[in-house]
Short mmCIF file of N, CA and C and ligand atoms in Angstrom, two decimals:
data_model
loop_
_atom_site.label_atom_id
_atom_site.label_comp_id
_atom_site.label_asym_id
_atom_site.label_seq_id
_atom_site.Cartn_x
_atom_site.Cartn_y
_atom_site.Cartn_z
N MET A 1 86.80 93.95 114.10
CA MET A 1 87.31 92.85 113.24
C MET A 1 88.42 93.32 112.41
N ALA A 2 89.54 92.63 112.18
CA ALA A 2 90.51 92.99 111.59
C ALA A 2 90.98 91.83 110.73
N GLY A 3 92.10 92.09 110.05
CA GLY A 3 92.76 90.90 109.25
C GLY A 3 92.56 91.19 107.62
N ARG A 4 92.39 90.03 106.97
CA ARG A 4 92.28 90.11 105.46
C ARG A 4 91.05 89.43 104.99
N ASN A 5 90.62 90.01 103.96
CA ASN A 5 89.49 89.34 103.21
C ASN A 5 90.11 88.24 102.29
N PRO A 6 89.56 86.94 102.69
CA PRO A 6 90.20 85.81 101.76
C PRO A 6 89.64 85.74 100.44
N TYR A 7 88.75 86.60 100.06
CA TYR A 7 88.01 86.68 98.91
C TYR A 7 88.46 87.66 97.82
N ILE A 8 89.63 88.37 98.23
CA ILE A 8 89.89 89.32 97.34
C ILE A 8 91.47 89.18 97.16
N THR A 9 92.01 89.84 95.88
CA THR A 9 93.34 89.94 95.68
C THR A 9 94.05 90.76 96.64
N PRO A 10 95.07 90.31 97.41
CA PRO A 10 95.59 91.26 98.43
C PRO A 10 96.38 92.42 97.50
N ALA A 11 96.32 93.69 98.41
CA ALA A 11 96.85 94.78 97.70
C ALA A 11 98.42 94.53 97.57
N ASP A 12 98.91 94.79 96.44
CA ASP A 12 100.54 94.63 96.10
C ASP A 12 101.03 95.84 96.57
N ALA A 13 101.61 95.81 97.93
CA ALA A 13 102.17 97.21 98.39
C ALA A 13 103.64 96.91 98.78
N GLU A 14 104.29 98.15 98.51
CA GLU A 14 105.82 98.10 98.88
C GLU A 14 105.92 98.74 100.09
N PRO A 15 106.28 98.20 101.35
CA PRO A 15 106.39 98.96 102.51
C PRO A 15 107.36 100.19 102.46
N PRO A 16 107.14 101.25 103.17
CA PRO A 16 107.96 102.28 103.28
C PRO A 16 109.42 102.12 104.01
N LYS A 17 110.50 102.65 103.41
CA LYS A 17 111.86 102.44 104.09
C LYS A 17 112.21 103.63 104.82
N ASN A 18 111.56 104.90 104.56
CA ASN A 18 111.78 106.04 105.00
C ASN A 18 110.65 106.61 105.88
N LYS A 19 110.86 107.46 106.80
CA LYS A 19 109.96 108.12 107.47
C LYS A 19 109.18 109.06 106.61
N TYR A 20 107.96 109.48 106.47
CA TYR A 20 107.30 110.32 105.86
C TYR A 20 106.07 110.87 106.58
N LYS A 21 105.61 112.01 106.08
CA LYS A 21 104.53 112.63 106.74
C LYS A 21 102.98 112.61 105.94
N VAL A 22 101.91 112.32 106.67
CA VAL A 22 100.70 112.57 106.03
C VAL A 22 99.93 113.55 106.81
N THR A 23 99.46 114.42 106.03
CA THR A 23 98.52 115.39 106.61
C THR A 23 97.11 115.24 106.04
N PHE A 24 96.41 115.15 107.24
CA PHE A 24 94.88 114.82 107.14
C PHE A 24 94.13 116.17 107.06
N LEU A 25 93.41 116.17 106.08
CA LEU A 25 92.45 117.42 105.70
C LEU A 25 90.98 116.84 106.03
N PRO A 26 89.95 117.80 106.36
CA PRO A 26 90.39 119.36 106.64
C PRO A 26 90.72 119.66 108.05
N MET A 27 91.12 118.46 108.89
CA MET A 27 91.59 118.66 110.22
C MET A 27 92.97 119.38 110.43
N ASN A 28 93.66 119.19 109.33
CA ASN A 28 95.00 119.61 109.21
C ASN A 28 95.92 119.17 110.31
N THR A 29 95.62 117.68 110.40
CA THR A 29 96.80 117.16 111.34
C THR A 29 97.78 116.29 110.70
N THR A 30 99.00 116.56 110.98
CA THR A 30 100.11 116.01 110.36
C THR A 30 100.61 114.79 111.34
N PHE A 31 100.73 113.54 110.61
CA PHE A 31 101.46 112.63 111.62
C PHE A 31 102.67 112.02 110.76
N GLU A 32 103.64 111.80 111.52
CA GLU A 32 104.88 111.23 110.86
C GLU A 32 104.87 109.71 111.05
N VAL A 33 104.98 109.03 109.94
CA VAL A 33 104.90 107.65 109.74
C VAL A 33 106.35 107.03 109.82
N ASP A 34 106.41 106.15 110.86
CA ASP A 34 107.83 105.56 111.11
C ASP A 34 107.78 104.04 110.78
N PRO A 35 108.42 103.81 109.60
CA PRO A 35 108.53 102.38 109.04
C PRO A 35 108.77 101.41 110.11
N ALA A 36 109.57 101.73 111.08
CA ALA A 36 109.96 100.74 112.12
C ALA A 36 108.75 100.39 112.97
N LYS A 37 107.73 101.12 112.82
CA LYS A 37 106.67 100.92 113.93
C LYS A 37 105.49 100.27 113.21
N LEU A 38 105.41 100.15 111.96
CA LEU A 38 104.39 99.51 111.04
C LEU A 38 104.31 98.09 111.24
N PRO A 39 102.96 97.52 111.19
CA PRO A 39 101.95 98.20 111.25
C PRO A 39 101.42 98.85 112.55
N TYR A 40 100.77 99.85 112.71
CA TYR A 40 100.27 100.32 113.94
C TYR A 40 99.33 99.73 114.51
N GLY A 41 98.35 98.92 113.83
CA GLY A 41 97.34 98.25 114.26
C GLY A 41 96.97 97.22 113.43
N ARG A 42 95.84 96.42 113.66
CA ARG A 42 95.62 95.23 112.75
C ARG A 42 94.25 95.58 111.83
N THR A 43 94.09 96.91 111.67
CA THR A 43 92.92 97.20 110.82
C THR A 43 93.34 97.84 109.38
N GLY A 44 93.08 97.15 108.37
CA GLY A 44 93.58 97.62 106.86
C GLY A 44 94.79 96.81 106.65
N GLU A 45 95.36 97.31 105.41
CA GLU A 45 96.69 96.61 104.97
C GLU A 45 97.72 97.31 105.99
N PRO A 46 98.74 96.66 106.19
CA PRO A 46 99.71 97.12 107.16
C PRO A 46 100.30 98.47 106.49
N GLY A 47 100.45 99.59 107.30
CA GLY A 47 100.91 100.78 106.76
C GLY A 47 100.02 101.46 105.82
N SER A 48 98.67 101.14 105.50
CA SER A 48 97.61 101.71 104.85
C SER A 48 97.30 103.17 105.32
N ILE A 49 96.71 103.88 104.60
CA ILE A 49 96.29 105.27 105.08
C ILE A 49 95.34 105.04 106.20
N LEU A 50 94.52 103.92 106.28
CA LEU A 50 93.52 103.85 107.48
C LEU A 50 94.26 103.42 108.59
N ASP A 51 95.32 102.50 108.45
CA ASP A 51 96.35 102.13 109.55
C ASP A 51 96.85 103.44 110.09
N VAL A 52 97.40 104.23 109.31
CA VAL A 52 97.99 105.50 109.75
C VAL A 52 97.00 106.61 110.28
N ALA A 53 95.95 106.43 109.80
CA ALA A 53 94.88 107.53 110.36
C ALA A 53 94.55 107.13 111.76
N LEU A 54 94.23 105.78 111.99
CA LEU A 54 93.88 105.54 113.25
C LEU A 54 94.93 105.69 114.26
N ALA A 55 96.11 105.36 113.95
CA ALA A 55 97.27 105.68 114.81
C ALA A 55 97.34 107.25 115.06
N ALA A 56 96.90 108.04 114.15
CA ALA A 56 97.13 109.38 114.28
C ALA A 56 95.76 109.96 115.18
N GLY A 57 94.87 109.06 115.28
CA GLY A 57 93.66 109.68 115.99
C GLY A 57 92.53 110.22 115.03
N ILE A 58 92.67 109.95 113.79
CA ILE A 58 91.76 110.62 112.70
C ILE A 58 90.59 109.66 112.69
N PRO A 59 89.47 110.36 112.84
CA PRO A 59 88.14 109.40 112.94
C PRO A 59 87.86 108.95 111.38
N LEU A 60 88.47 108.15 110.69
CA LEU A 60 88.14 107.60 109.52
C LEU A 60 87.27 106.47 109.67
N ASP A 61 85.89 106.42 108.92
CA ASP A 61 85.30 105.10 109.09
C ASP A 61 85.93 103.93 108.45
N HIS A 62 85.38 102.86 108.94
CA HIS A 62 85.93 101.53 108.31
C HIS A 62 85.04 100.33 108.78
N ALA A 63 83.75 100.63 108.20
CA ALA A 63 82.76 99.73 108.57
C ALA A 63 82.89 98.17 108.53
N CYS A 64 83.88 97.61 107.49
CA CYS A 64 83.83 96.31 107.16
C CYS A 64 85.23 95.83 107.87
N GLY A 65 85.94 96.73 108.64
CA GLY A 65 87.15 96.38 109.49
C GLY A 65 88.40 96.29 108.61
N GLY A 66 88.35 97.11 107.51
CA GLY A 66 89.52 97.23 106.70
C GLY A 66 89.82 96.15 105.76
N VAL A 67 88.87 95.37 105.29
CA VAL A 67 89.12 94.15 104.40
C VAL A 67 88.55 94.39 103.10
N CYS A 68 88.29 95.65 102.58
CA CYS A 68 88.05 95.90 101.21
C CYS A 68 86.60 95.34 100.84
N ALA A 69 85.58 95.46 101.77
CA ALA A 69 84.28 95.03 101.56
C ALA A 69 83.32 96.11 101.82
N CYS A 70 83.68 97.50 101.70
CA CYS A 70 82.90 98.68 101.88
C CYS A 70 83.35 99.68 101.10
N SER A 71 82.86 100.97 101.56
CA SER A 71 83.54 102.04 100.71
C SER A 71 83.62 103.22 101.84
N THR A 72 83.42 102.93 102.98
CA THR A 72 83.36 103.91 103.88
C THR A 72 84.61 104.40 104.44
N CYS A 73 85.74 103.81 104.16
CA CYS A 73 86.97 104.33 104.26
C CYS A 73 87.51 105.15 102.98
N HIS A 74 86.71 105.49 102.26
CA HIS A 74 87.07 106.20 101.03
C HIS A 74 87.74 107.55 101.50
N VAL A 75 88.94 107.71 100.76
CA VAL A 75 89.76 109.08 101.06
C VAL A 75 90.13 109.59 99.67
N ILE A 76 90.48 110.88 99.66
CA ILE A 76 91.01 111.50 98.55
C ILE A 76 92.50 111.84 98.63
N VAL A 77 93.25 111.45 98.06
CA VAL A 77 94.72 111.66 98.09
C VAL A 77 95.09 112.86 97.23
N ARG A 78 95.15 113.96 97.93
CA ARG A 78 95.33 115.24 97.25
C ARG A 78 96.93 115.45 96.79
N LYS A 79 97.83 114.93 97.48
CA LYS A 79 99.34 114.90 97.25
C LYS A 79 99.85 113.67 97.60
N GLY A 80 100.63 113.26 96.69
CA GLY A 80 101.46 111.95 97.07
C GLY A 80 100.74 110.70 96.57
N LEU A 81 99.85 110.84 95.65
CA LEU A 81 99.33 109.52 95.10
C LEU A 81 100.23 108.71 94.36
N GLU A 82 101.12 109.39 93.78
CA GLU A 82 102.19 108.58 92.88
C GLU A 82 103.00 107.80 93.83
N SER A 83 102.98 107.88 95.11
CA SER A 83 103.95 107.10 95.98
C SER A 83 103.05 105.87 96.49
N CYS A 84 101.84 105.68 96.08
CA CYS A 84 101.02 104.76 96.78
C CYS A 84 100.93 103.59 95.65
N ASN A 85 100.47 102.34 96.28
CA ASN A 85 100.41 101.10 95.42
C ASN A 85 99.19 101.38 94.43
N GLU A 86 99.35 100.63 93.44
CA GLU A 86 98.16 100.63 92.39
C GLU A 86 96.92 99.78 93.11
N PRO A 87 95.84 100.46 92.96
CA PRO A 87 94.68 99.85 93.34
C PRO A 87 94.29 98.49 92.64
N THR A 88 93.84 97.46 93.31
CA THR A 88 93.56 96.18 92.74
C THR A 88 91.98 96.46 91.96
N GLU A 89 91.72 95.44 91.33
CA GLU A 89 90.17 95.33 90.78
C GLU A 89 89.29 95.37 91.87
N ASP A 90 89.55 94.69 92.90
CA ASP A 90 88.39 94.70 94.04
C ASP A 90 88.33 95.91 94.58
N GLU A 91 89.50 96.68 94.85
CA GLU A 91 89.32 98.25 95.38
C GLU A 91 88.55 98.85 94.40
N LEU A 92 88.94 98.86 93.18
CA LEU A 92 88.07 99.60 92.12
C LEU A 92 86.74 99.33 92.13
N ASP A 93 86.27 98.10 92.31
CA ASP A 93 84.85 97.67 92.34
C ASP A 93 84.17 98.29 93.56
N GLN A 94 85.00 98.34 94.71
CA GLN A 94 84.41 98.92 95.87
C GLN A 94 84.20 100.42 95.78
N LEU A 95 85.31 101.03 95.24
CA LEU A 95 85.35 102.49 94.98
C LEU A 95 84.07 103.02 94.27
N GLU A 96 83.67 102.31 93.30
CA GLU A 96 82.53 102.67 92.41
C GLU A 96 81.35 102.87 93.23
N GLU A 97 81.30 102.27 94.37
CA GLU A 97 80.08 102.44 95.34
C GLU A 97 80.25 103.82 96.08
N ALA A 98 81.53 104.29 96.06
CA ALA A 98 81.78 105.55 97.04
C ALA A 98 80.92 106.73 96.54
N ARG A 99 80.66 107.40 97.58
CA ARG A 99 79.96 108.75 97.11
C ARG A 99 80.98 109.66 96.98
N GLY A 100 80.85 110.65 95.96
CA GLY A 100 81.87 111.85 95.67
C GLY A 100 83.09 111.19 95.25
N LEU A 101 83.02 110.28 94.32
CA LEU A 101 84.24 109.80 93.84
C LEU A 101 85.04 110.68 92.92
N THR A 102 86.45 110.58 93.09
CA THR A 102 87.26 111.55 92.28
C THR A 102 88.37 110.71 91.66
N THR A 103 89.18 111.43 90.86
CA THR A 103 90.28 110.59 90.14
C THR A 103 91.54 110.38 91.17
N GLU A 104 91.38 111.06 92.28
CA GLU A 104 92.33 110.78 93.50
C GLU A 104 91.80 109.94 94.54
N SER A 105 90.63 109.31 94.38
CA SER A 105 89.98 108.53 95.43
C SER A 105 90.55 107.18 95.66
N ARG A 106 90.87 106.70 96.96
CA ARG A 106 91.33 105.48 97.22
C ARG A 106 90.57 104.89 98.44
N LEU A 107 90.53 103.59 98.63
CA LEU A 107 90.11 103.15 99.89
C LEU A 107 91.24 103.27 100.90
N GLY A 108 90.92 103.75 101.95
CA GLY A 108 92.18 104.10 102.99
C GLY A 108 92.63 102.70 103.31
N CYS A 109 91.95 101.73 103.46
CA CYS A 109 92.39 100.58 104.16
C CYS A 109 93.26 99.60 102.94
N GLN A 110 93.17 99.99 101.71
CA GLN A 110 93.91 99.38 100.66
C GLN A 110 95.19 100.09 99.99
N CYS A 111 95.15 101.35 100.34
CA CYS A 111 96.18 102.30 99.87
C CYS A 111 97.32 102.48 100.74
N VAL A 112 98.50 101.91 100.29
CA VAL A 112 99.69 101.92 101.06
C VAL A 112 100.81 102.73 100.43
N PRO A 113 101.18 104.01 100.96
CA PRO A 113 102.31 104.61 100.50
C PRO A 113 103.59 104.16 100.68
N ASN A 114 104.50 104.28 99.72
CA ASN A 114 105.87 103.71 99.97
C ASN A 114 106.89 104.57 100.47
N GLY A 115 106.45 105.92 101.08
CA GLY A 115 107.31 106.58 101.88
C GLY A 115 108.33 107.62 101.05
N THR A 116 108.11 107.67 99.82
CA THR A 116 109.04 108.48 98.92
C THR A 116 108.57 109.92 98.88
N CYS A 117 107.43 110.12 99.42
CA CYS A 117 107.01 111.56 99.56
C CYS A 117 105.94 111.84 100.57
N ASP A 118 105.71 112.95 100.94
CA ASP A 118 104.66 113.21 101.93
C ASP A 118 103.30 113.22 101.29
N LEU A 119 102.33 113.08 102.03
CA LEU A 119 100.93 112.96 101.45
C LEU A 119 99.82 114.11 102.12
N GLU A 120 99.09 114.44 101.30
CA GLU A 120 97.82 115.13 101.91
C GLU A 120 96.60 114.29 101.50
N VAL A 121 95.88 114.03 102.56
CA VAL A 121 94.87 113.06 102.46
C VAL A 121 93.49 113.78 102.90
N GLU A 122 92.36 113.90 102.03
CA GLU A 122 91.16 114.55 102.47
C GLU A 122 90.17 113.46 102.96
N ILE A 123 89.58 113.68 104.12
CA ILE A 123 88.68 112.57 104.51
C ILE A 123 87.30 113.32 104.18
N PRO A 124 86.42 112.76 103.15
CA PRO A 124 85.21 113.36 103.00
C PRO A 124 84.18 113.48 104.11
N PRO A 125 83.37 114.40 104.21
CA PRO A 125 82.71 114.76 105.47
C PRO A 125 81.96 113.35 105.87
N TRP A 126 81.43 112.76 104.90
CA TRP A 126 80.47 111.62 105.39
C TRP A 126 81.13 110.47 105.84
N ASN A 127 82.46 110.41 105.68
CA ASN A 127 83.18 109.33 106.20
C ASN A 127 84.01 109.62 107.41
N ARG A 128 83.80 110.78 108.01
CA ARG A 128 84.27 111.05 109.39
C ARG A 128 83.43 110.53 110.42
N ASN A 129 83.92 109.77 111.42
CA ASN A 129 83.30 109.02 112.37
C ASN A 129 82.46 109.96 113.04
N ALA A 130 80.96 109.54 113.38
CA ALA A 130 80.10 110.42 113.90
C ALA A 130 80.38 111.07 115.21
N VAL A 131 81.16 110.38 115.82
CA VAL A 131 81.54 110.86 117.29
C VAL A 131 82.30 112.12 117.19
N GLN A 132 82.86 112.46 116.07
CA GLN A 132 83.74 113.70 115.98
C GLN A 132 82.88 114.99 115.22
N GLU A 133 81.59 114.50 114.57
CA GLU A 133 80.74 115.32 113.92
C GLU A 133 80.10 116.32 114.94
N GLY A 134 79.71 117.45 114.45
CA GLY A 134 79.00 118.45 115.20
C GLY A 134 77.77 118.09 115.18
N PRO A 135 76.97 119.05 115.98
CA PRO A 135 75.38 118.58 116.06
C PRO A 135 74.54 118.57 114.87
N GLY A 136 73.51 117.60 114.73
CA GLY A 136 72.97 117.38 113.70
C GLY A 136 73.41 116.34 112.66
N HIS A 137 74.43 115.64 113.05
CA HIS A 137 74.87 114.55 112.13
C HIS A 137 75.13 113.31 113.07
S1 FES B 201 87.14 99.70 105.59
FE1 FES B 201 85.75 98.80 104.32
S2 FES B 201 86.56 98.90 102.39
FE2 FES B 201 88.11 99.95 103.71
#
C-alpha cells in the first residue's frame, strides 16, 4: 500500500534542489539522492528517508505503507537532522510508540531532507527487515 493518510496533517517538506548523500548505518551504505529522480517510489512522503532507503536497497520496515500510522520506520538521524522538515504532531505521536526513542529519532516515511547537507541515518536493529537478519531473528 502506498499514498497518504487522509487523517493526518501532511508533512510540510521542502524538496531538495541539490544532490546530497545519505549513509545508512550500520550497513555503511551511501546513496546519492538526485532531486530530478524524486520520488523514487510511492511509499512514504516523496523524497523521505524511507523513499530513499528503499531506492538504496536498505531493508527499512514500513508496516503501514508509509502513511504515519505505525512506528516501524523509526530511524535515528545521526547527522544532518537540521536539514530535515519539522516533525508534525502526528509524527511525534507515532514516535512515542517507537522502541529506543532518541532525540534524533524520526519516522523514515515522514522525514524529508532538503538536500543542504549529507546525512547519516541509523536503522535500529528491530526495524531492519527480517529478510536481511541473521539466524535467530
Ligand atoms: S511506515 Fe508506518 S509510520 Fe512510517
